[in-house]
């Protein structure tokens, strides 16, 4: 909902959840530029190294670096300064690190892009992982349910000036109701009705995510483990288009 108009291809972000380079190359080919952005996460950062960013960009894709930054403000700020030079379009940070960490990260990314006269990566704040439910949060010592925690964390992150929030599809409408439309929302935990949930607990369909107000959906296994990756992407894009057309 923020800023410039998104194309259909921008709205589906595919998560390359593998730890080896040959899978990345074969997946980049199979996806065949049907979407704009691929998400690279911890498996690839540690399994292949940051050079995987250039591999993916060489196929013409934009990169969301799912770095899930979480540490004291000084450490994360310094890491973000390095990330600012990697040429990625978006980077993720855990909102659990608190306001100061989020603010300092956004500031260093802004400063860097001014110095380099380049577009800065969008900063996306992860709220509560979609693999956790109320029972897990209680066990971790959270007193309130996940929706309360997601809303509190989203509020802190939006105040700190992040560009987007990452949450489950089921929380999008509550976040939009409370905080409006001046920021992006991206939702993992997306499944088609026939898909297994796997380790994800707060899941929903692409149609639900988009109709509740998500800008982007992030999809891993439901696409990359299919025999017909291209056909599944087309199906997802149709579902998104149809839902937005009716919105
Ligand atoms: O395979 P699946 O579609 O469940 O993959 C979801 C992707 O989104 C994974 O790469 C995971 O690390 C990421 N993610 C998530 N929950 C968050 C933030 C990111 O599942 N809150």
mmCIF file of C-alpha atoms and ligand atoms in Angstrom:
data_model
loop_
_atom_site.group_PDB
_atom_site.id
_atom_site.type_symbol
_atom_site.label_atom_id
_atom_site.label_comp_id
_atom_site.label_asym_id
_atom_site.label_seq_id
_atom_site.Cartn_x
_atom_site.Cartn_y
_atom_site.Cartn_z
ATOM 1 C CA UNK A 1 0.000 0.000 0.000
ATOM 2 C CA UNK A 2 3.027 2.236 0.376
ATOM 3 C CA UNK A 3 4.562 4.338 -2.399
ATOM 4 C CA UNK A 4 4.620 3.306 -6.008
ATOM 5 C CA UNK A 5 2.175 1.039 -7.769
ATOM 6 C CA UNK A 6 3.163 -2.615 -7.602
ATOM 7 C CA UNK A 7 2.961 -4.876 -10.614
ATOM 8 C CA UNK A 8 1.535 -8.389 -10.345
ATOM 9 C CA UNK A 9 5.072 -9.794 -10.665
ATOM 10 C CA UNK A 10 6.188 -7.746 -7.632
ATOM 11 C CA UNK A 11 3.537 -9.217 -5.370
ATOM 12 C CA UNK A 12 4.707 -12.813 -5.299
ATOM 13 C CA UNK A 13 8.114 -13.216 -3.627
ATOM 14 C CA UNK A 14 9.545 -16.708 -3.952
ATOM 15 C CA UNK A 15 11.704 -18.000 -1.152
ATOM 16 C CA UNK A 16 14.727 -19.998 -2.353
ATOM 17 C CA UNK A 17 14.992 -22.199 0.706
ATOM 18 C CA UNK A 18 17.978 -24.380 -0.131
ATOM 19 C CA UNK A 19 21.594 -24.313 0.997
ATOM 20 C CA UNK A 20 23.290 -25.056 -2.288
ATOM 21 C CA UNK A 21 24.137 -23.086 -5.370
ATOM 22 C CA UNK A 22 23.081 -25.579 -8.041
ATOM 23 C CA UNK A 23 19.502 -25.544 -6.681
ATOM 24 C CA UNK A 24 19.570 -21.749 -6.813
ATOM 25 C CA UNK A 25 20.631 -21.730 -10.450
ATOM 26 C CA UNK A 26 18.080 -24.358 -11.466
ATOM 27 C CA UNK A 27 15.321 -22.545 -9.549
ATOM 28 C CA UNK A 28 16.217 -19.180 -11.131
ATOM 29 C CA UNK A 29 15.789 -20.873 -14.528
ATOM 30 C CA UNK A 30 12.521 -22.597 -13.625
ATOM 31 C CA UNK A 31 11.015 -19.387 -12.236
ATOM 32 C CA UNK A 32 11.949 -17.834 -15.597
ATOM 33 C CA UNK A 33 11.333 -14.220 -14.567
ATOM 34 C CA UNK A 34 7.644 -14.790 -13.799
ATOM 35 C CA UNK A 35 8.244 -12.811 -10.556
ATOM 36 C CA UNK A 36 10.503 -9.829 -9.776
ATOM 37 C CA UNK A 37 11.967 -10.728 -6.383
ATOM 38 C CA UNK A 38 13.462 -13.845 -4.826
ATOM 39 C CA UNK A 39 14.076 -14.196 -1.097
ATOM 40 C CA UNK A 40 17.432 -15.537 0.088
ATOM 41 C CA UNK A 41 17.682 -16.561 3.709
ATOM 42 C CA UNK A 42 19.920 -18.053 6.351
ATOM 43 C CA UNK A 43 20.397 -21.385 4.535
ATOM 44 C CA UNK A 44 21.975 -19.628 1.560
ATOM 45 C CA UNK A 45 23.888 -17.005 3.532
ATOM 46 C CA UNK A 46 25.642 -19.755 5.503
ATOM 47 C CA UNK A 47 25.470 -22.537 2.899
ATOM 48 C CA UNK A 48 26.743 -20.654 -0.144
ATOM 49 C CA UNK A 49 27.792 -17.206 1.033
ATOM 50 C CA UNK A 50 26.797 -13.716 0.027
ATOM 51 C CA UNK A 51 28.011 -14.222 -3.548
ATOM 52 C CA UNK A 52 24.658 -15.979 -4.093
ATOM 53 C CA UNK A 53 23.145 -12.479 -4.270
ATOM 54 C CA UNK A 54 25.076 -11.778 -7.486
ATOM 55 C CA UNK A 55 24.135 -15.183 -8.892
ATOM 56 C CA UNK A 56 20.433 -14.412 -8.435
ATOM 57 C CA UNK A 57 20.795 -10.841 -9.708
ATOM 58 C CA UNK A 58 22.587 -12.098 -12.824
ATOM 59 C CA UNK A 59 19.261 -13.723 -13.847
ATOM 60 C CA UNK A 60 17.592 -10.306 -13.545
ATOM 61 C CA UNK A 61 15.820 -10.833 -10.213
ATOM 62 C CA UNK A 62 15.695 -8.398 -7.296
ATOM 63 C CA UNK A 63 16.783 -9.824 -3.949
ATOM 64 C CA UNK A 64 15.076 -9.742 -0.568
ATOM 65 C CA UNK A 65 17.813 -10.689 1.911
ATOM 66 C CA UNK A 66 16.083 -12.499 4.766
ATOM 67 C CA UNK A 67 18.908 -11.732 7.197
ATOM 68 C CA UNK A 68 16.521 -11.643 10.198
ATOM 69 C CA UNK A 69 18.832 -9.237 12.024
ATOM 70 C CA UNK A 70 18.580 -9.370 15.821
ATOM 71 C CA UNK A 71 21.233 -8.110 18.237
ATOM 72 C CA UNK A 72 22.101 -4.986 20.208
ATOM 73 C CA UNK A 73 21.638 -1.742 18.236
ATOM 74 C CA UNK A 74 25.348 -1.109 17.705
ATOM 75 C CA UNK A 75 25.951 -4.565 16.204
ATOM 76 C CA UNK A 76 22.911 -4.545 13.929
ATOM 77 C CA UNK A 77 23.637 -1.006 12.756
ATOM 78 C CA UNK A 78 27.137 -2.010 11.723
ATOM 79 C CA UNK A 79 25.863 -5.145 9.954
ATOM 80 C CA UNK A 80 23.261 -3.020 8.151
ATOM 81 C CA UNK A 81 25.982 -0.649 6.992
ATOM 82 C CA UNK A 82 27.621 -3.607 5.230
ATOM 83 C CA UNK A 83 24.300 -4.914 3.883
ATOM 84 C CA UNK A 84 23.617 -1.468 2.391
ATOM 85 C CA UNK A 85 26.482 -2.113 -0.052
ATOM 86 C CA UNK A 86 25.275 -5.508 -1.261
ATOM 87 C CA UNK A 87 22.763 -4.252 -3.818
ATOM 88 C CA UNK A 88 19.722 -5.971 -2.335
ATOM 89 C CA UNK A 89 16.230 -4.486 -2.668
ATOM 90 C CA UNK A 90 14.995 -5.458 0.788
ATOM 91 C CA UNK A 91 16.339 -6.786 4.076
ATOM 92 C CA UNK A 92 14.584 -8.261 7.105
ATOM 93 C CA UNK A 93 15.109 -7.466 10.790
ATOM 94 C CA UNK A 94 13.453 -8.897 13.918
ATOM 95 C CA UNK A 95 11.223 -6.280 15.547
ATOM 96 C CA UNK A 96 11.955 -8.018 18.887
ATOM 97 C CA UNK A 97 15.269 -6.101 18.887
ATOM 98 C CA UNK A 98 13.312 -2.998 19.894
ATOM 99 C CA UNK A 99 12.855 0.545 18.739
ATOM 100 C CA UNK A 100 16.422 1.799 19.041
ATOM 101 C CA UNK A 101 17.823 -1.101 17.010
ATOM 102 C CA UNK A 102 15.182 -0.595 14.302
ATOM 103 C CA UNK A 103 15.639 3.177 14.145
ATOM 104 C CA UNK A 104 19.420 3.063 13.968
ATOM 105 C CA UNK A 105 19.267 0.449 11.221
ATOM 106 C CA UNK A 106 16.853 2.496 9.139
ATOM 107 C CA UNK A 107 19.029 5.612 9.660
ATOM 108 C CA UNK A 108 22.255 3.925 8.557
ATOM 109 C CA UNK A 109 20.571 2.473 5.459
ATOM 110 C CA UNK A 110 19.272 5.946 4.587
ATOM 111 C CA UNK A 111 22.636 7.601 5.173
ATOM 112 C CA UNK A 112 24.410 5.014 3.048
ATOM 113 C CA UNK A 113 22.066 5.402 0.126
ATOM 114 C CA UNK A 114 22.561 9.186 0.236
ATOM 115 C CA UNK A 115 26.338 8.740 0.178
ATOM 116 C CA UNK A 116 26.156 6.282 -2.710
ATOM 117 C CA UNK A 117 23.271 8.068 -4.441
ATOM 118 C CA UNK A 118 21.604 4.678 -4.757
ATOM 119 C CA UNK A 119 18.206 3.324 -3.800
ATOM 120 C CA UNK A 120 18.349 1.899 -0.271
ATOM 121 C CA UNK A 121 17.072 -1.567 0.612
ATOM 122 C CA UNK A 122 13.556 -1.538 2.053
ATOM 123 C CA UNK A 123 13.581 -2.558 5.720
ATOM 124 C CA UNK A 124 11.013 -5.227 6.669
ATOM 125 C CA UNK A 125 10.346 -5.944 10.355
ATOM 126 C CA UNK A 126 9.528 -9.550 11.254
ATOM 127 C CA UNK A 127 6.945 -9.669 14.054
ATOM 128 C CA UNK A 128 6.216 -13.103 15.546
ATOM 129 C CA UNK A 129 7.439 -16.012 13.377
ATOM 130 C CA UNK A 130 4.590 -17.765 11.574
ATOM 131 C CA UNK A 131 5.857 -21.085 12.985
ATOM 132 C CA UNK A 132 4.753 -20.073 16.511
ATOM 133 C CA UNK A 133 1.249 -20.249 17.963
ATOM 134 C CA UNK A 134 -0.248 -19.155 21.292
ATOM 135 C CA UNK A 135 0.980 -22.285 23.055
ATOM 136 C CA UNK A 136 4.564 -21.641 21.932
ATOM 137 C CA UNK A 137 4.382 -18.000 22.991
ATOM 138 C CA UNK A 138 3.035 -18.920 26.441
ATOM 139 C CA UNK A 139 5.935 -21.359 26.838
ATOM 140 C CA UNK A 140 8.315 -18.534 25.929
ATOM 141 C CA UNK A 141 6.842 -16.397 28.716
ATOM 142 C CA UNK A 142 4.564 -14.135 26.638
ATOM 143 C CA UNK A 143 1.534 -13.153 28.737
ATOM 144 C CA UNK A 144 -0.754 -12.111 25.874
ATOM 145 C CA UNK A 145 -1.863 -13.939 22.718
ATOM 146 C CA UNK A 146 0.057 -13.661 19.454
ATOM 147 C CA UNK A 147 -2.210 -10.995 17.993
ATOM 148 C CA UNK A 148 -1.478 -8.650 20.920
ATOM 149 C CA UNK A 149 2.265 -9.292 20.508
ATOM 150 C CA UNK A 150 2.167 -8.893 16.719
ATOM 151 C CA UNK A 151 0.301 -5.562 17.046
ATOM 152 C CA UNK A 152 2.702 -4.252 19.725
ATOM 153 C CA UNK A 153 5.765 -5.215 17.687
ATOM 154 C CA UNK A 154 4.293 -3.831 14.462
ATOM 155 C CA UNK A 155 3.505 -0.530 16.228
ATOM 156 C CA UNK A 156 7.075 -0.157 17.496
ATOM 157 C CA UNK A 157 8.493 -0.990 14.072
ATOM 158 C CA UNK A 158 6.204 1.443 12.241
ATOM 159 C CA UNK A 159 7.109 4.210 14.728
ATOM 160 C CA UNK A 160 10.768 3.413 14.103
ATOM 161 C CA UNK A 161 10.189 4.003 10.382
ATOM 162 C CA UNK A 162 10.474 0.543 8.841
ATOM 163 C CA UNK A 163 9.124 0.234 5.297
ATOM 164 C CA UNK A 164 7.246 -2.988 5.853
ATOM 165 C CA UNK A 165 5.941 -5.509 8.336
ATOM 166 C CA UNK A 166 6.200 -9.298 8.059
ATOM 167 C CA UNK A 167 3.387 -11.175 9.755
ATOM 168 C CA UNK A 168 1.028 -14.095 9.205
ATOM 169 C CA UNK A 169 -1.776 -13.617 6.649
ATOM 170 C CA UNK A 170 -4.228 -13.895 9.546
ATOM 171 C CA UNK A 171 -3.020 -10.673 11.212
ATOM 172 C CA UNK A 172 -2.955 -8.385 8.184
ATOM 173 C CA UNK A 173 -6.445 -6.894 8.639
ATOM 174 C CA UNK A 174 -5.846 -6.141 12.337
ATOM 175 C CA UNK A 175 -2.565 -4.377 11.498
ATOM 176 C CA UNK A 176 -4.174 -2.369 8.684
ATOM 177 C CA UNK A 177 -7.077 -1.403 10.968
ATOM 178 C CA UNK A 178 -4.790 -0.191 13.729
ATOM 179 C CA UNK A 179 -1.934 1.395 11.762
ATOM 180 C CA UNK A 180 -3.315 2.214 8.306
ATOM 181 C CA UNK A 181 -1.708 1.846 4.902
ATOM 182 C CA UNK A 182 1.506 3.888 5.025
ATOM 183 C CA UNK A 183 3.742 0.793 5.055
ATOM 184 C CA UNK A 184 4.036 -2.509 3.216
ATOM 185 C CA UNK A 185 2.910 -5.862 4.562
ATOM 186 C CA UNK A 186 4.498 -9.121 3.385
ATOM 187 C CA UNK A 187 3.145 -12.462 4.560
ATOM 188 C CA UNK A 188 4.863 -15.848 4.698
ATOM 189 C CA UNK A 189 2.860 -18.846 5.967
ATOM 190 C CA UNK A 190 1.070 -19.120 2.611
ATOM 191 C CA UNK A 191 -0.404 -22.439 1.561
ATOM 192 C CA UNK A 192 -2.812 -23.727 -1.077
ATOM 193 C CA UNK A 193 -5.639 -25.813 0.420
ATOM 194 C CA UNK A 194 -3.929 -29.051 -0.716
ATOM 195 C CA UNK A 195 -0.510 -28.168 0.780
ATOM 196 C CA UNK A 196 0.957 -29.549 4.003
ATOM 197 C CA UNK A 197 1.523 -26.881 6.680
ATOM 198 C CA UNK A 198 4.963 -28.283 7.585
ATOM 199 C CA UNK A 199 6.467 -26.319 10.479
ATOM 200 C CA UNK A 200 4.214 -23.297 9.869
ATOM 201 C CA UNK A 201 1.311 -22.758 12.291
ATOM 202 C CA UNK A 202 -0.315 -19.424 11.405
ATOM 203 C CA UNK A 203 -1.050 -20.096 7.742
ATOM 204 C CA UNK A 204 -3.617 -19.055 5.141
ATOM 205 C CA UNK A 205 -4.221 -18.987 1.393
ATOM 206 C CA UNK A 206 -2.903 -16.391 -1.075
ATOM 207 C CA UNK A 207 -6.479 -15.110 -1.593
ATOM 208 C CA UNK A 208 -6.971 -14.504 2.152
ATOM 209 C CA UNK A 209 -3.606 -12.752 2.515
ATOM 210 C CA UNK A 210 -4.293 -10.369 -0.376
ATOM 211 C CA UNK A 211 -7.934 -9.666 0.458
ATOM 212 C CA UNK A 212 -6.954 -8.775 4.040
ATOM 213 C CA UNK A 213 -4.530 -6.134 2.752
ATOM 214 C CA UNK A 214 -1.121 -7.744 2.195
ATOM 215 C CA UNK A 215 1.044 -6.160 -0.528
ATOM 216 C CA UNK A 216 3.294 -9.183 -1.008
ATOM 217 C CA UNK A 217 3.084 -12.874 -0.278
ATOM 218 C CA UNK A 218 6.251 -14.853 0.392
ATOM 219 C CA UNK A 219 6.032 -18.460 -0.763
ATOM 220 C CA UNK A 220 8.598 -21.215 -0.376
ATOM 221 C CA UNK A 221 7.692 -24.907 -0.306
ATOM 222 C CA UNK A 222 4.265 -24.519 -1.915
ATOM 223 C CA UNK A 223 6.074 -23.468 -5.121
ATOM 224 C CA UNK A 224 9.665 -24.650 -5.048
ATOM 225 C CA UNK A 225 8.930 -28.288 -4.189
ATOM 226 C CA UNK A 226 6.408 -28.681 -7.051
ATOM 227 C CA UNK A 227 7.240 -30.625 -10.182
ATOM 228 C CA UNK A 228 5.686 -27.870 -12.273
ATOM 229 C CA UNK A 229 7.192 -24.750 -10.714
ATOM 230 C CA UNK A 230 6.211 -22.502 -13.642
ATOM 231 C CA UNK A 231 2.596 -23.736 -13.656
ATOM 232 C CA UNK A 232 2.292 -23.260 -9.885
ATOM 233 C CA UNK A 233 3.619 -19.706 -10.164
ATOM 234 C CA UNK A 234 1.017 -18.994 -12.884
ATOM 235 C CA UNK A 235 -1.683 -20.372 -10.582
ATOM 236 C CA UNK A 236 -0.514 -18.136 -7.720
ATOM 237 C CA UNK A 237 -0.396 -15.076 -9.972
ATOM 238 C CA UNK A 238 -3.922 -15.784 -11.236
ATOM 239 C CA UNK A 239 -5.195 -16.088 -7.670
ATOM 240 C CA UNK A 240 -3.544 -12.798 -6.671
ATOM 241 C CA UNK A 241 -4.861 -11.002 -9.761
ATOM 242 C CA UNK A 242 -8.367 -12.321 -9.280
ATOM 243 C CA UNK A 243 -8.403 -11.330 -5.595
ATOM 244 C CA UNK A 244 -7.057 -7.837 -6.211
ATOM 245 C CA UNK A 245 -9.467 -7.390 -9.096
ATOM 246 C CA UNK A 246 -12.308 -8.052 -6.687
ATOM 247 C CA UNK A 247 -10.834 -6.011 -3.818
HETATM 248 O O1 LIG B 1 8.099 -22.881 2.711
HETATM 249 P P1 LIG B 1 7.400 -21.689 3.309
HETATM 250 O O2 LIG B 1 6.462 -21.013 2.330
HETATM 251 O O3 LIG B 1 6.783 -21.996 4.648
HETATM 252 O O4 LIG B 1 8.593 -20.633 3.569
HETATM 253 C C1 LIG B 1 8.391 -19.404 4.195
HETATM 254 C C2 LIG B 1 9.653 -18.585 4.167
HETATM 255 O O5 LIG B 1 9.395 -17.352 4.849
HETATM 256 C C3 LIG B 1 10.847 -19.219 4.862
HETATM 257 O O6 LIG B 1 12.002 -18.839 4.139
HETATM 258 C C4 LIG B 1 10.902 -18.559 6.223
HETATM 259 O O7 LIG B 1 12.209 -18.438 6.718
HETATM 260 C C5 LIG B 1 10.307 -17.182 5.924
HETATM 261 N N1 LIG B 1 9.641 -16.516 7.056
HETATM 262 C C6 LIG B 1 8.633 -17.119 7.793
HETATM 263 N N2 LIG B 1 8.040 -16.461 8.848
HETATM 264 C C7 LIG B 1 8.422 -15.223 9.158
HETATM 265 C C8 LIG B 1 9.418 -14.578 8.406
HETATM 266 C C9 LIG B 1 10.009 -15.262 7.339
HETATM 267 O O8 LIG B 1 8.233 -18.243 7.477
HETATM 268 N N3 LIG B 1 7.822 -14.569 10.127
#
